[in-house]
Short mmCIF file of C-alpha atoms in Angstrom, two decimals:
data_model
loop_
_atom_site.label_atom_id
_atom_site.label_comp_id
_atom_site.label_asym_id
_atom_site.label_seq_id
_atom_site.Cartn_x
_atom_site.Cartn_y
_atom_site.Cartn_z
CA LEU A 1 -61.79 -41.44 17.07
CA ASP A 2 -62.21 -41.60 13.15
CA GLU A 3 -64.46 -38.54 13.25
CA ALA A 4 -62.36 -36.53 15.39
CA ALA A 5 -59.13 -37.33 13.44
CA LEU A 6 -60.84 -36.50 10.25
CA ARG A 7 -62.20 -33.20 11.39
CA ALA A 8 -58.85 -32.27 13.06
CA ALA A 9 -57.10 -33.02 9.69
CA CYS A 10 -59.41 -30.83 7.74
CA ALA A 11 -59.31 -28.11 10.24
CA ALA A 12 -55.52 -27.98 10.04
CA GLU A 13 -55.64 -27.84 6.22
CA LEU A 14 -58.16 -25.10 6.39
CA ILE A 15 -55.82 -22.99 8.57
CA HIS A 16 -52.93 -23.75 6.27
CA ALA A 17 -54.90 -22.71 3.18
CA TYR A 18 -56.07 -19.63 4.92
CA SER A 19 -52.36 -18.63 5.72
CA LEU A 20 -51.37 -19.03 2.16
CA VAL A 21 -54.11 -16.95 0.81
CA HIS A 22 -52.98 -14.13 3.24
CA ASP A 23 -49.42 -14.68 2.98
CA ASP A 24 -49.49 -14.16 -0.86
CA MET A 25 -51.15 -10.80 -0.71
CA PRO A 26 -49.41 -7.59 -1.49
CA CYS A 27 -49.18 -6.44 2.27
CA MET A 28 -47.31 -9.77 2.92
CA ASP A 29 -45.13 -11.49 0.41
CA ASN A 30 -46.88 -10.16 -2.82
CA ASP A 31 -46.75 -13.29 -4.79
CA VAL A 32 -48.72 -13.96 -7.97
CA LEU A 33 -48.26 -17.76 -8.31
CA ARG A 34 -49.35 -20.56 -5.83
CA ARG A 35 -49.40 -24.29 -6.75
CA GLY A 36 -48.85 -23.27 -10.36
CA LYS A 37 -51.92 -21.05 -10.50
CA PRO A 38 -52.56 -17.32 -9.92
CA THR A 39 -52.85 -16.56 -6.22
CA VAL A 40 -56.33 -15.63 -4.83
CA HIS A 41 -55.89 -11.89 -4.82
CA VAL A 42 -54.64 -11.92 -8.28
CA GLN A 43 -57.46 -13.97 -9.49
CA PHE A 44 -60.23 -12.50 -7.44
CA GLY A 45 -58.98 -9.13 -5.88
CA GLU A 46 -57.45 -8.26 -2.51
CA ALA A 47 -60.75 -7.79 -0.69
CA GLN A 48 -62.20 -11.13 -1.73
CA ALA A 49 -58.73 -12.85 -0.79
CA LEU A 50 -58.87 -11.22 2.69
CA LEU A 51 -62.47 -12.52 3.26
CA ALA A 52 -61.69 -15.95 1.76
CA GLY A 53 -58.91 -16.30 4.30
CA ASP A 54 -61.15 -15.07 7.25
CA ALA A 55 -63.74 -17.45 6.25
CA LEU A 56 -61.35 -20.43 6.08
CA GLN A 57 -59.89 -19.70 9.39
CA ALA A 58 -63.46 -19.47 10.98
CA LEU A 59 -64.62 -22.67 9.23
CA ALA A 60 -61.73 -24.58 10.70
CA PHE A 61 -63.01 -24.08 14.16
CA GLU A 62 -66.65 -24.64 13.15
CA LEU A 63 -65.51 -27.91 11.66
CA LEU A 64 -63.88 -28.95 15.11
CA THR A 65 -67.18 -28.28 17.04
CA PRO A 66 -70.06 -29.96 15.30
CA ASP A 67 -73.53 -29.51 16.81
CA ALA A 68 -74.26 -33.35 16.82
CA SER A 69 -71.17 -35.57 17.37
CA LEU A 70 -69.92 -38.38 19.49
CA ILE A 71 -66.70 -36.50 20.07
CA ASP A 72 -66.21 -35.78 23.75
CA ASP A 73 -66.50 -31.89 24.45
CA ARG A 74 -63.05 -32.10 26.26
CA VAL A 75 -61.50 -33.43 23.11
CA GLN A 76 -63.18 -30.74 20.84
CA ALA A 77 -61.81 -27.98 23.37
CA ARG A 78 -58.33 -29.43 23.38
CA LEU A 79 -58.20 -29.64 19.58
CA CYS A 80 -59.46 -26.02 19.33
CA ARG A 81 -56.86 -24.82 21.73
CA LEU A 82 -53.95 -26.73 20.01
CA LEU A 83 -54.96 -25.18 16.55
CA ALA A 84 -55.68 -21.81 17.92
CA LYS A 85 -52.34 -21.56 19.53
CA ALA A 86 -50.47 -22.83 16.53
CA ALA A 87 -52.24 -20.17 14.29
CA GLY A 88 -51.94 -17.31 16.74
CA HIS A 89 -49.27 -15.08 18.12
CA GLU A 90 -47.42 -17.90 19.56
CA GLY A 91 -47.32 -19.65 16.24
CA MET A 92 -47.87 -18.84 12.72
CA ALA A 93 -49.12 -15.25 12.95
CA GLY A 94 -46.36 -14.35 15.31
CA GLY A 95 -43.71 -15.99 13.08
CA GLN A 96 -44.92 -14.09 10.09
CA ALA A 97 -44.80 -10.93 12.01
CA ILE A 98 -41.14 -11.68 12.79
CA ASP A 99 -40.48 -12.66 9.14
CA LEU A 100 -41.82 -9.25 8.07
CA ALA A 101 -39.93 -7.28 10.45
CA SER A 102 -36.66 -9.23 9.48
CA VAL A 103 -36.43 -8.27 5.91
CA GLY A 104 -33.21 -6.82 5.19
CA THR A 105 -31.68 -7.63 8.61
CA SER A 106 -29.32 -10.13 9.84
CA LEU A 107 -30.69 -12.79 12.32
CA THR A 108 -28.63 -15.28 14.45
CA GLU A 109 -29.34 -18.99 13.90
CA ASP A 110 -31.25 -19.03 17.08
CA GLN A 111 -33.37 -16.03 15.99
CA LEU A 112 -33.93 -17.72 12.59
CA ARG A 113 -34.85 -21.09 14.20
CA HIS A 114 -37.31 -19.23 16.65
CA MET A 115 -39.00 -17.60 13.68
CA HIS A 116 -39.30 -20.80 11.67
CA ARG A 117 -40.67 -22.73 14.70
CA LEU A 118 -43.35 -20.25 14.92
CA LYS A 119 -44.11 -19.45 11.27
CA THR A 120 -44.07 -23.01 9.95
CA GLY A 121 -43.20 -25.46 12.73
CA ALA A 122 -46.17 -24.67 15.10
CA LEU A 123 -48.80 -25.79 12.66
CA LEU A 124 -47.07 -29.01 11.83
CA GLU A 125 -46.40 -29.74 15.46
CA ALA A 126 -50.01 -29.02 16.24
CA SER A 127 -51.27 -31.32 13.61
CA VAL A 128 -49.19 -34.18 15.35
CA MET A 129 -50.51 -33.18 18.55
CA MET A 130 -54.04 -33.10 17.51
CA GLY A 131 -53.61 -36.61 16.26
CA ALA A 132 -52.25 -37.70 19.62
CA THR A 133 -55.36 -35.91 21.24
CA CYS A 134 -57.68 -37.90 19.02
CA GLY A 135 -55.82 -41.14 20.00
CA HIS A 136 -55.86 -40.61 23.70
CA VAL A 137 -52.19 -41.58 23.96
CA THR A 138 -49.89 -42.14 26.88
CA PRO A 139 -47.86 -39.20 28.32
CA GLN A 140 -44.73 -40.98 26.96
CA VAL A 141 -46.26 -41.17 23.50
CA THR A 142 -47.26 -37.51 23.68
CA GLN A 143 -43.74 -36.35 24.65
CA GLY A 144 -42.29 -38.42 21.73
CA LEU A 145 -44.71 -37.23 19.20
CA GLN A 146 -44.26 -33.62 20.31
CA ALA A 147 -40.56 -33.91 19.82
CA TYR A 148 -41.08 -35.58 16.49
CA GLY A 149 -43.56 -32.77 15.37
CA GLN A 150 -41.03 -30.07 16.36
CA ALA A 151 -38.38 -31.65 14.32
CA ILE A 152 -40.28 -32.18 11.26
CA GLY A 153 -41.82 -28.71 11.59
CA LEU A 154 -38.38 -26.99 11.56
CA ALA A 155 -36.93 -29.51 8.98
CA PHE A 156 -39.95 -28.48 6.56
CA GLN A 157 -38.93 -24.92 6.65
CA VAL A 158 -35.21 -25.45 6.25
CA VAL A 159 -35.94 -27.55 3.22
CA ASP A 160 -38.31 -24.68 1.99
CA ASP A 161 -35.38 -22.35 2.22
CA ILE A 162 -33.24 -24.83 0.25
CA LEU A 163 -35.59 -25.29 -2.49
CA ASP A 164 -36.14 -21.52 -2.88
CA VAL A 165 -32.61 -21.47 -4.22
CA THR A 166 -32.33 -24.89 -5.91
CA ALA A 167 -35.77 -25.47 -7.55
CA ASP A 168 -37.28 -23.64 -10.32
CA THR A 169 -40.74 -21.90 -10.50
CA ALA A 170 -42.35 -24.65 -12.68
CA VAL A 171 -41.47 -27.40 -10.11
CA LEU A 172 -42.17 -25.27 -6.96
CA GLY A 173 -45.45 -23.98 -8.16
CA LYS A 174 -44.64 -20.63 -6.67
CA THR A 175 -42.16 -17.99 -7.46
CA ALA A 176 -38.54 -19.26 -6.89
CA GLY A 177 -35.64 -17.09 -5.58
CA LYS A 178 -38.10 -14.82 -3.86
CA ASP A 179 -36.40 -15.02 -0.50
CA ALA A 180 -33.06 -13.59 -1.82
CA ASP A 181 -34.74 -11.14 -4.10
CA ASN A 182 -36.68 -9.80 -0.89
CA HIS A 183 -33.52 -10.00 1.14
CA LYS A 184 -35.16 -12.35 3.75
CA PRO A 185 -33.02 -14.21 6.33
CA THR A 186 -33.07 -17.89 5.51
CA TYR A 187 -31.02 -20.96 6.56
CA VAL A 188 -29.24 -20.82 3.26
CA SER A 189 -28.39 -17.21 3.44
CA LEU A 190 -27.05 -17.64 7.15
CA LEU A 191 -25.31 -20.98 6.84
CA GLY A 192 -24.85 -21.61 3.19
CA LEU A 193 -26.43 -24.29 0.92
CA GLN A 194 -24.34 -27.24 2.16
CA ALA A 195 -24.77 -26.46 5.99
CA ALA A 196 -28.56 -25.89 5.41
CA GLN A 197 -28.88 -29.22 3.72
CA GLN A 198 -26.95 -30.92 6.70
CA GLU A 199 -29.26 -29.23 9.26
CA ALA A 200 -32.29 -30.68 7.36
CA THR A 201 -30.83 -34.07 7.44
CA ARG A 202 -29.94 -33.67 11.16
CA LEU A 203 -33.63 -32.65 11.96
CA ALA A 204 -35.03 -35.54 10.01
CA ALA A 205 -32.85 -37.98 11.94
CA GLN A 206 -33.83 -36.24 15.24
CA ALA A 207 -37.55 -36.78 14.20
CA GLN A 208 -36.87 -40.40 13.61
CA GLN A 209 -35.14 -40.86 16.81
CA ALA A 210 -38.06 -39.31 18.76
CA LEU A 211 -40.33 -41.84 17.16
CA ALA A 212 -38.01 -44.56 18.16
CA HIS A 213 -38.25 -43.46 21.76
CA SER A 214 -41.95 -42.60 21.85
CA GLY A 215 -43.21 -46.24 22.79
CA LEU A 216 -45.33 -46.33 19.56
CA THR A 217 -45.40 -49.63 18.06
CA ASP A 218 -46.36 -48.77 14.47
CA THR A 219 -44.60 -45.64 13.31
CA GLN A 220 -44.09 -46.55 9.56
CA VAL A 221 -46.48 -43.68 8.40
CA LEU A 222 -44.76 -41.09 10.67
CA GLN A 223 -41.32 -42.27 9.47
CA SER A 224 -42.34 -41.97 5.84
CA LEU A 225 -43.51 -38.39 6.50
CA ALA A 226 -40.15 -37.43 7.94
CA ASN A 227 -38.37 -38.88 4.96
CA TRP A 228 -40.71 -36.95 2.55
CA VAL A 229 -40.11 -33.64 4.36
CA LEU A 230 -36.30 -34.15 3.81
CA GLN A 231 -36.66 -35.35 0.13
CA ARG A 232 -39.62 -33.21 -1.18
CA LYS A 233 -39.01 -31.27 -4.37
CA HIS A 234 -41.83 -28.79 -3.91
#
């Protein structure tokens, strides 16, 4: 269990890191700052950034399928499927494609929610479900955790939209105000700042409610994560 959970956590982080490297490239969001430092393509060139992202993605699945391990083969396969689906056309890559195609256009709230659930929410939801897979939980717990993961995944992106207009570059560690400058549809541009903040609060409460009905006895860490998603400053 411990090995499977650790490998799953590292694999999810590798996919996240690869997505950031590619997302910052000139053909995507063309950003020069990430976590307070020059982005990979700025520091090392576009070709190296592309290859680094490719290698990080491949390493994630290599990590989930070790040669010698006590992790059941079925668990390994399930973890790979969850992560691959979250990263692919039904998840992060598909959401990014919608995001790029939506620049300068107006989306409905349902369309924006769909984009965010794919682009950001899918990987967060998958991280929760990979943990559930490692823990061999009951169907009731699985259902509750999935609802929790969906809620915090969407809440994370709503807060991200809010921070883009309320935080400064030094705090964010990336260029603030880029969504508006690039005419990207966001929760703030669609609903306004106050309504976006209310939506983030509603989603965090929805996540907490899902935990309360999950049947889990110890949810303190997951509750804290939901609170952090809502209150984060960067």
